[in-house]
Amino acid sequence: MLNIVLFGPPGSGKGTQSEKMIDKYGLIHLSTGDILREAISERTPLGIKAKEYMEKGELVPDEDVINMVVKRLDREKNPNGFIFDGFPRTCGQARFLRTLLTERDTRISVMIALQVNRDELIRRLLKRGQQTGRSDDELSVIMNRIEVYERDTAPVIDFYRNMRKYRPVDGLGSIEEIFDRIVGVIGELK
Ligand code: ADP
């Protein structure tokens, strides 16, 4: 199984690159942000709770996110592998994911970490906010998301670095150029 953690700050292009990776490698996309937005639109109890956190750019509590991931993983019977997009976002989530995959006799193959500077992130998220009306793509919320990323999420890099699974990838350039870099990294996996 090819299990990839696609990592990076908000606006680094994880969703865009995930779509291309699904097509090429036949992987299942597991985006915790997408699942949460779906729960919000369906007004489930999880959605109602998650909305309050997401509107402020805070993280949804680990426990809720973890339950959601277990359900999603167990829905697939014979997957080629998963792209984890926006998960794990805390060290607690990373430890949990390791246990969960070990129990299922598999593991993370690699963490691909998209590198994008802060000015470019803000520019992209503001543009997406204008184009899609996504409510957390508003300047004060964007700034908080970036802060939360640096404080709670960036430390997850060390978790994978210690296991020699961390691969930084330049996230600037055209969508195709970035995708080619990702394909290069996956091609080097043993
Ligand atoms: P982005 O990467 O652009 O911030 P996402 O769709 O991945 O977009 O996440 C949007 C919001 O959803 C986050 O700001 C957070 O509130 C919530 N969220 C998504 N994934 C997680 C997670 N793994 N843990 C906690 N909260 C999450």
PDB file of C-alpha atoms and ligand atoms in Angstrom:
ATOM      1  CA  MET A   1       0.000   0.000   0.000  1.00  0.00           C
ATOM      2  CA  LEU A   2       1.116   3.518  -0.770  1.00  0.00           C
ATOM      3  CA  ASN A   3       0.046   5.765   2.100  1.00  0.00           C
ATOM      4  CA  ILE A   4       1.030   9.393   1.725  1.00  0.00           C
ATOM      5  CA  VAL A   5       0.754  12.239   4.199  1.00  0.00           C
ATOM      6  CA  LEU A   6       0.398  15.353   2.073  1.00  0.00           C
ATOM      7  CA  PHE A   7       1.451  18.106   4.398  1.00  0.00           C
ATOM      8  CA  GLY A   8       1.761  21.876   4.318  1.00  0.00           C
ATOM      9  CA  PRO A   9       0.318  25.103   5.671  1.00  0.00           C
ATOM     10  CA  PRO A  10      -3.157  26.316   4.666  1.00  0.00           C
ATOM     11  CA  GLY A  11      -3.035  27.439   1.050  1.00  0.00           C
ATOM     12  CA  SER A  12      -0.009  25.331   0.144  1.00  0.00           C
ATOM     13  CA  GLY A  13      -1.946  23.438  -2.542  1.00  0.00           C
ATOM     14  CA  LYS A  14      -2.637  20.116  -0.836  1.00  0.00           C
ATOM     15  CA  GLY A  15      -6.150  19.781  -2.262  1.00  0.00           C
ATOM     16  CA  THR A  16      -5.058  20.646  -5.807  1.00  0.00           C
ATOM     17  CA  GLN A  17      -2.156  18.214  -5.806  1.00  0.00           C
ATOM     18  CA  SER A  18      -4.262  15.486  -4.149  1.00  0.00           C
ATOM     19  CA  GLU A  19      -6.614  15.471  -7.114  1.00  0.00           C
ATOM     20  CA  LYS A  20      -3.758  14.856  -9.519  1.00  0.00           C
ATOM     21  CA  MET A  21      -2.270  12.155  -7.296  1.00  0.00           C
ATOM     22  CA  ILE A  22      -5.578  10.280  -7.047  1.00  0.00           C
ATOM     23  CA  ASP A  23      -5.769  10.110 -10.837  1.00  0.00           C
ATOM     24  CA  LYS A  24      -2.211   8.911 -11.287  1.00  0.00           C
ATOM     25  CA  TYR A  25      -1.891   6.428  -8.436  1.00  0.00           C
ATOM     26  CA  GLY A  26      -5.483   5.334  -7.770  1.00  0.00           C
ATOM     27  CA  LEU A  27      -5.332   6.369  -4.142  1.00  0.00           C
ATOM     28  CA  ILE A  28      -8.205   7.287  -1.859  1.00  0.00           C
ATOM     29  CA  HIS A  29      -8.342  10.904  -0.829  1.00  0.00           C
ATOM     30  CA  LEU A  30      -8.911  11.384   2.869  1.00  0.00           C
ATOM     31  CA  SER A  31      -9.239  15.125   3.492  1.00  0.00           C
ATOM     32  CA  THR A  32     -10.351  15.884   7.034  1.00  0.00           C
ATOM     33  CA  GLY A  33     -11.241  19.448   5.949  1.00  0.00           C
ATOM     34  CA  ASP A  34     -13.571  18.110   3.225  1.00  0.00           C
ATOM     35  CA  ILE A  35     -15.206  15.609   5.605  1.00  0.00           C
ATOM     36  CA  LEU A  36     -15.757  18.368   8.171  1.00  0.00           C
ATOM     37  CA  ARG A  37     -17.239  20.752   5.591  1.00  0.00           C
ATOM     38  CA  GLU A  38     -19.589  17.973   4.480  1.00  0.00           C
ATOM     39  CA  ALA A  39     -20.645  17.409   8.100  1.00  0.00           C
ATOM     40  CA  ILE A  40     -21.327  21.153   8.417  1.00  0.00           C
ATOM     41  CA  SER A  41     -23.474  21.227   5.303  1.00  0.00           C
ATOM     42  CA  GLU A  42     -25.426  18.185   6.522  1.00  0.00           C
ATOM     43  CA  ARG A  43     -25.805  19.778   9.974  1.00  0.00           C
ATOM     44  CA  THR A  44     -24.744  16.634  11.798  1.00  0.00           C
ATOM     45  CA  PRO A  45     -23.803  16.934  15.505  1.00  0.00           C
ATOM     46  CA  LEU A  46     -20.117  16.777  14.491  1.00  0.00           C
ATOM     47  CA  GLY A  47     -20.692  19.487  11.864  1.00  0.00           C
ATOM     48  CA  ILE A  48     -22.434  21.772  14.325  1.00  0.00           C
ATOM     49  CA  LYS A  49     -19.557  21.411  16.764  1.00  0.00           C
ATOM     50  CA  ALA A  50     -16.780  21.676  14.148  1.00  0.00           C
ATOM     51  CA  LYS A  51     -18.208  24.851  12.621  1.00  0.00           C
ATOM     52  CA  GLU A  52     -17.401  26.892  15.702  1.00  0.00           C
ATOM     53  CA  TYR A  53     -13.739  25.930  15.548  1.00  0.00           C
ATOM     54  CA  MET A  54     -13.353  26.220  11.799  1.00  0.00           C
ATOM     55  CA  GLU A  55     -14.926  29.680  11.598  1.00  0.00           C
ATOM     56  CA  LYS A  56     -12.246  30.951  13.956  1.00  0.00           C
ATOM     57  CA  GLY A  57      -9.420  29.073  12.259  1.00  0.00           C
ATOM     58  CA  GLU A  58      -8.900  26.841  15.301  1.00  0.00           C
ATOM     59  CA  LEU A  59      -8.359  23.098  15.123  1.00  0.00           C
ATOM     60  CA  VAL A  60     -11.263  20.754  15.727  1.00  0.00           C
ATOM     61  CA  PRO A  61     -10.474  18.603  18.827  1.00  0.00           C
ATOM     62  CA  ASP A  62      -8.308  15.532  18.140  1.00  0.00           C
ATOM     63  CA  GLU A  63     -10.906  13.127  19.484  1.00  0.00           C
ATOM     64  CA  ASP A  64     -13.540  14.202  16.946  1.00  0.00           C
ATOM     65  CA  VAL A  65     -11.128  14.182  14.037  1.00  0.00           C
ATOM     66  CA  ILE A  66      -9.755  10.779  15.001  1.00  0.00           C
ATOM     67  CA  ASN A  67     -13.211   9.161  15.169  1.00  0.00           C
ATOM     68  CA  MET A  68     -13.951  10.552  11.751  1.00  0.00           C
ATOM     69  CA  VAL A  69     -10.742   9.141  10.264  1.00  0.00           C
ATOM     70  CA  VAL A  70     -11.354   5.657  11.683  1.00  0.00           C
ATOM     71  CA  LYS A  71     -14.802   5.578  10.088  1.00  0.00           C
ATOM     72  CA  ARG A  72     -13.458   6.709   6.740  1.00  0.00           C
ATOM     73  CA  LEU A  73     -10.574   4.210   6.723  1.00  0.00           C
ATOM     74  CA  ASP A  74     -12.821   1.291   7.584  1.00  0.00           C
ATOM     75  CA  ARG A  75     -15.216   2.065   4.769  1.00  0.00           C
ATOM     76  CA  GLU A  76     -12.605   0.921   2.226  1.00  0.00           C
ATOM     77  CA  LYS A  77     -12.175  -2.802   1.778  1.00  0.00           C
ATOM     78  CA  ASN A  78      -9.129  -3.240  -0.509  1.00  0.00           C
ATOM     79  CA  PRO A  79      -7.546   0.169  -0.995  1.00  0.00           C
ATOM     80  CA  ASN A  80      -4.309   0.751  -3.000  1.00  0.00           C
ATOM     81  CA  GLY A  81      -3.523   3.339  -0.378  1.00  0.00           C
ATOM     82  CA  PHE A  82      -4.555   6.708   0.969  1.00  0.00           C
ATOM     83  CA  ILE A  83      -3.603  10.335   0.620  1.00  0.00           C
ATOM     84  CA  PHE A  84      -3.995  11.956   4.008  1.00  0.00           C
ATOM     85  CA  ASP A  85      -4.675  15.615   3.272  1.00  0.00           C
ATOM     86  CA  GLY A  86      -4.860  17.974   6.248  1.00  0.00           C
ATOM     87  CA  PHE A  87      -4.272  15.076   8.655  1.00  0.00           C
ATOM     88  CA  PRO A  88      -2.372  14.555  10.944  1.00  0.00           C
ATOM     89  CA  ARG A  89      -2.397  18.157  12.094  1.00  0.00           C
ATOM     90  CA  THR A  90      -1.131  17.616  15.645  1.00  0.00           C
ATOM     91  CA  CYS A  91       1.455  15.256  17.157  1.00  0.00           C
ATOM     92  CA  GLY A  92      -1.396  13.457  18.949  1.00  0.00           C
ATOM     93  CA  GLN A  93      -3.082  12.790  15.608  1.00  0.00           C
ATOM     94  CA  ALA A  94       0.231  11.567  14.154  1.00  0.00           C
ATOM     95  CA  ARG A  95       0.752   9.080  16.990  1.00  0.00           C
ATOM     96  CA  PHE A  96      -2.806   7.899  16.645  1.00  0.00           C
ATOM     97  CA  LEU A  97      -2.459   7.386  12.903  1.00  0.00           C
ATOM     98  CA  ARG A  98       0.655   5.292  13.423  1.00  0.00           C
ATOM     99  CA  THR A  99      -1.194   2.976  15.826  1.00  0.00           C
ATOM    100  CA  LEU A 100      -4.221   2.773  13.575  1.00  0.00           C
ATOM    101  CA  LEU A 101      -2.187   1.796  10.516  1.00  0.00           C
ATOM    102  CA  THR A 102      -0.027  -0.653  12.473  1.00  0.00           C
ATOM    103  CA  GLU A 103      -3.214  -2.409  13.625  1.00  0.00           C
ATOM    104  CA  ARG A 104      -4.164  -2.737   9.964  1.00  0.00           C
ATOM    105  CA  ASP A 105      -0.724  -4.080   9.037  1.00  0.00           C
ATOM    106  CA  THR A 106       0.338  -1.052   7.082  1.00  0.00           C
ATOM    107  CA  ARG A 107       2.184   2.255   7.556  1.00  0.00           C
ATOM    108  CA  ILE A 108       2.849   5.717   6.144  1.00  0.00           C
ATOM    109  CA  SER A 109       5.202   5.479   3.164  1.00  0.00           C
ATOM    110  CA  VAL A 110       6.201   9.140   3.061  1.00  0.00           C
ATOM    111  CA  MET A 111       5.314  12.651   4.203  1.00  0.00           C
ATOM    112  CA  ILE A 112       5.404  15.072   1.288  1.00  0.00           C
ATOM    113  CA  ALA A 113       5.595  18.585   2.717  1.00  0.00           C
ATOM    114  CA  LEU A 114       4.772  21.476   0.396  1.00  0.00           C
ATOM    115  CA  GLN A 115       6.921  24.530   1.082  1.00  0.00           C
ATOM    116  CA  VAL A 116       5.279  27.901   0.460  1.00  0.00           C
ATOM    117  CA  ASN A 117       6.221  31.236   2.033  1.00  0.00           C
ATOM    118  CA  ARG A 118       3.767  33.162   4.160  1.00  0.00           C
ATOM    119  CA  ASP A 119       3.123  36.039   1.700  1.00  0.00           C
ATOM    120  CA  GLU A 120       2.198  33.612  -1.046  1.00  0.00           C
ATOM    121  CA  LEU A 121      -0.096  31.640   1.304  1.00  0.00           C
ATOM    122  CA  ILE A 122      -1.990  34.779   2.274  1.00  0.00           C
ATOM    123  CA  ARG A 123      -2.267  35.855  -1.371  1.00  0.00           C
ATOM    124  CA  ARG A 124      -3.658  32.450  -2.443  1.00  0.00           C
ATOM    125  CA  LEU A 125      -6.129  32.166   0.432  1.00  0.00           C
ATOM    126  CA  LEU A 126      -7.494  35.686  -0.085  1.00  0.00           C
ATOM    127  CA  LYS A 127      -7.963  34.906  -3.765  1.00  0.00           C
ATOM    128  CA  ARG A 128      -9.745  31.631  -2.951  1.00  0.00           C
ATOM    129  CA  GLY A 129     -11.960  33.499  -0.478  1.00  0.00           C
ATOM    130  CA  GLN A 130     -12.992  35.948  -3.209  1.00  0.00           C
ATOM    131  CA  GLN A 131     -13.608  33.185  -5.733  1.00  0.00           C
ATOM    132  CA  THR A 132     -15.402  30.629  -3.576  1.00  0.00           C
ATOM    133  CA  GLY A 133     -16.745  32.562  -0.616  1.00  0.00           C
ATOM    134  CA  ARG A 134     -15.189  30.008   1.769  1.00  0.00           C
ATOM    135  CA  SER A 135     -15.796  31.662   5.112  1.00  0.00           C
ATOM    136  CA  ASP A 136     -12.442  30.851   6.723  1.00  0.00           C
ATOM    137  CA  ASP A 137     -10.589  32.511   3.819  1.00  0.00           C
ATOM    138  CA  GLU A 138     -10.955  35.941   5.371  1.00  0.00           C
ATOM    139  CA  LEU A 139      -7.865  37.862   6.479  1.00  0.00           C
ATOM    140  CA  SER A 140      -8.157  37.673  10.284  1.00  0.00           C
ATOM    141  CA  VAL A 141      -9.075  33.961  10.132  1.00  0.00           C
ATOM    142  CA  ILE A 142      -6.274  33.258   7.631  1.00  0.00           C
ATOM    143  CA  MET A 143      -3.750  34.847   9.988  1.00  0.00           C
ATOM    144  CA  ASN A 144      -4.981  32.676  12.848  1.00  0.00           C
ATOM    145  CA  ARG A 145      -4.853  29.511  10.720  1.00  0.00           C
ATOM    146  CA  ILE A 146      -1.237  30.243   9.841  1.00  0.00           C
ATOM    147  CA  GLU A 147      -0.410  30.870  13.497  1.00  0.00           C
ATOM    148  CA  VAL A 148      -2.106  27.631  14.572  1.00  0.00           C
ATOM    149  CA  TYR A 149      -0.225  25.823  11.807  1.00  0.00           C
ATOM    150  CA  GLU A 150       3.119  27.100  13.054  1.00  0.00           C
ATOM    151  CA  ARG A 151       2.353  26.342  16.684  1.00  0.00           C
ATOM    152  CA  ASP A 152       0.472  23.016  16.591  1.00  0.00           C
ATOM    153  CA  THR A 153       0.989  21.507  13.148  1.00  0.00           C
ATOM    154  CA  ALA A 154       4.577  22.251  12.074  1.00  0.00           C
ATOM    155  CA  PRO A 155       5.942  20.062  14.945  1.00  0.00           C
ATOM    156  CA  VAL A 156       4.424  17.038  13.153  1.00  0.00           C
ATOM    157  CA  ILE A 157       7.320  17.382  10.673  1.00  0.00           C
ATOM    158  CA  ASP A 158       9.769  16.118  13.306  1.00  0.00           C
ATOM    159  CA  PHE A 159       7.642  13.045  13.955  1.00  0.00           C
ATOM    160  CA  TYR A 160       8.134  11.923  10.337  1.00  0.00           C
ATOM    161  CA  ARG A 161      11.668  13.280  10.047  1.00  0.00           C
ATOM    162  CA  ASN A 162      12.687  10.994  12.910  1.00  0.00           C
ATOM    163  CA  MET A 163      11.366   8.047  10.910  1.00  0.00           C
ATOM    164  CA  ARG A 164      13.208   9.297   7.778  1.00  0.00           C
ATOM    165  CA  LYS A 165       9.923   9.812   5.967  1.00  0.00           C
ATOM    166  CA  TYR A 166       9.970  13.601   5.606  1.00  0.00           C
ATOM    167  CA  ARG A 167      10.408  14.940   2.052  1.00  0.00           C
ATOM    168  CA  PRO A 168      10.111  18.721   1.534  1.00  0.00           C
ATOM    169  CA  VAL A 169       8.879  19.760  -1.920  1.00  0.00           C
ATOM    170  CA  ASP A 170       8.981  23.290  -3.313  1.00  0.00           C
ATOM    171  CA  GLY A 171       5.334  24.390  -3.546  1.00  0.00           C
ATOM    172  CA  LEU A 172       5.959  27.395  -5.816  1.00  0.00           C
ATOM    173  CA  GLY A 173       5.544  27.263  -9.582  1.00  0.00           C
ATOM    174  CA  SER A 174       2.847  25.898 -11.866  1.00  0.00           C
ATOM    175  CA  ILE A 175       0.522  23.093 -10.740  1.00  0.00           C
ATOM    176  CA  GLU A 176       2.260  20.774 -13.251  1.00  0.00           C
ATOM    177  CA  GLU A 177       5.757  21.687 -12.068  1.00  0.00           C
ATOM    178  CA  ILE A 178       4.856  20.981  -8.461  1.00  0.00           C
ATOM    179  CA  PHE A 179       3.152  17.739  -9.418  1.00  0.00           C
ATOM    180  CA  ASP A 180       6.278  16.596 -11.304  1.00  0.00           C
ATOM    181  CA  ARG A 181       8.328  17.167  -8.145  1.00  0.00           C
ATOM    182  CA  ILE A 182       5.872  15.039  -6.147  1.00  0.00           C
ATOM    183  CA  VAL A 183       5.973  12.271  -8.752  1.00  0.00           C
ATOM    184  CA  GLY A 184       9.783  12.385  -8.499  1.00  0.00           C
ATOM    185  CA  VAL A 185       9.655  11.873  -4.733  1.00  0.00           C
ATOM    186  CA  ILE A 186       7.166   8.985  -5.003  1.00  0.00           C
ATOM    187  CA  GLY A 187       9.302   7.407  -7.741  1.00  0.00           C
ATOM    188  CA  GLU A 188      12.248   7.221  -5.353  1.00  0.00           C
ATOM    189  CA  LEU A 189      10.352   5.240  -2.707  1.00  0.00           C
ATOM    190  CA  LYS A 190      11.509   1.693  -2.237  1.00  0.00           C
TER     191      LYS A 190
HETATM  192  P1  ADP B   1      -6.558  24.454   4.941  1.00  0.00           P
HETATM  193  O1  ADP B   1      -5.436  23.452   4.849  1.00  0.00           O
HETATM  194  O2  ADP B   1      -6.579  25.409   3.787  1.00  0.00           O
HETATM  195  O3  ADP B   1      -6.632  25.150   6.266  1.00  0.00           O
HETATM  196  P2  ADP B   1      -8.548  22.357   5.409  1.00  0.00           P
HETATM  197  O4  ADP B   1      -9.749  22.105   4.602  1.00  0.00           O
HETATM  198  O5  ADP B   1      -7.515  21.279   5.480  1.00  0.00           O
HETATM  199  O6  ADP B   1      -7.930  23.691   4.789  1.00  0.00           O
HETATM  200  O7  ADP B   1      -8.947  22.730   6.922  1.00  0.00           O
HETATM  201  C1  ADP B   1      -9.927  23.697   7.219  1.00  0.00           C
HETATM  202  C2  ADP B   1     -10.221  23.711   8.730  1.00  0.00           C
HETATM  203  O8  ADP B   1     -10.759  22.437   9.116  1.00  0.00           O
HETATM  204  C3  ADP B   1      -9.016  23.895   9.649  1.00  0.00           C
HETATM  205  O9  ADP B   1      -8.723  25.255   9.850  1.00  0.00           O
HETATM  206  C4  ADP B   1      -9.507  23.205  10.942  1.00  0.00           C
HETATM  207  O10 ADP B   1     -10.387  24.032  11.663  1.00  0.00           O
HETATM  208  C5  ADP B   1     -10.326  22.038  10.423  1.00  0.00           C
HETATM  209  N1  ADP B   1      -9.514  20.798  10.288  1.00  0.00           N
HETATM  210  C6  ADP B   1      -9.216  20.152   9.116  1.00  0.00           C
HETATM  211  N2  ADP B   1      -8.452  19.069   9.362  1.00  0.00           N
HETATM  212  C7  ADP B   1      -8.250  19.026  10.706  1.00  0.00           C
HETATM  213  C8  ADP B   1      -7.517  18.166  11.581  1.00  0.00           C
HETATM  214  N3  ADP B   1      -6.820  17.117  11.104  1.00  0.00           N
HETATM  215  N4  ADP B   1      -7.523  18.442  12.911  1.00  0.00           N
HETATM  216  C9  ADP B   1      -8.211  19.477  13.398  1.00  0.00           C
HETATM  217  N5  ADP B   1      -8.898  20.340  12.645  1.00  0.00           N
HETATM  218  C10 ADP B   1      -8.925  20.128  11.304  1.00  0.00           C
END
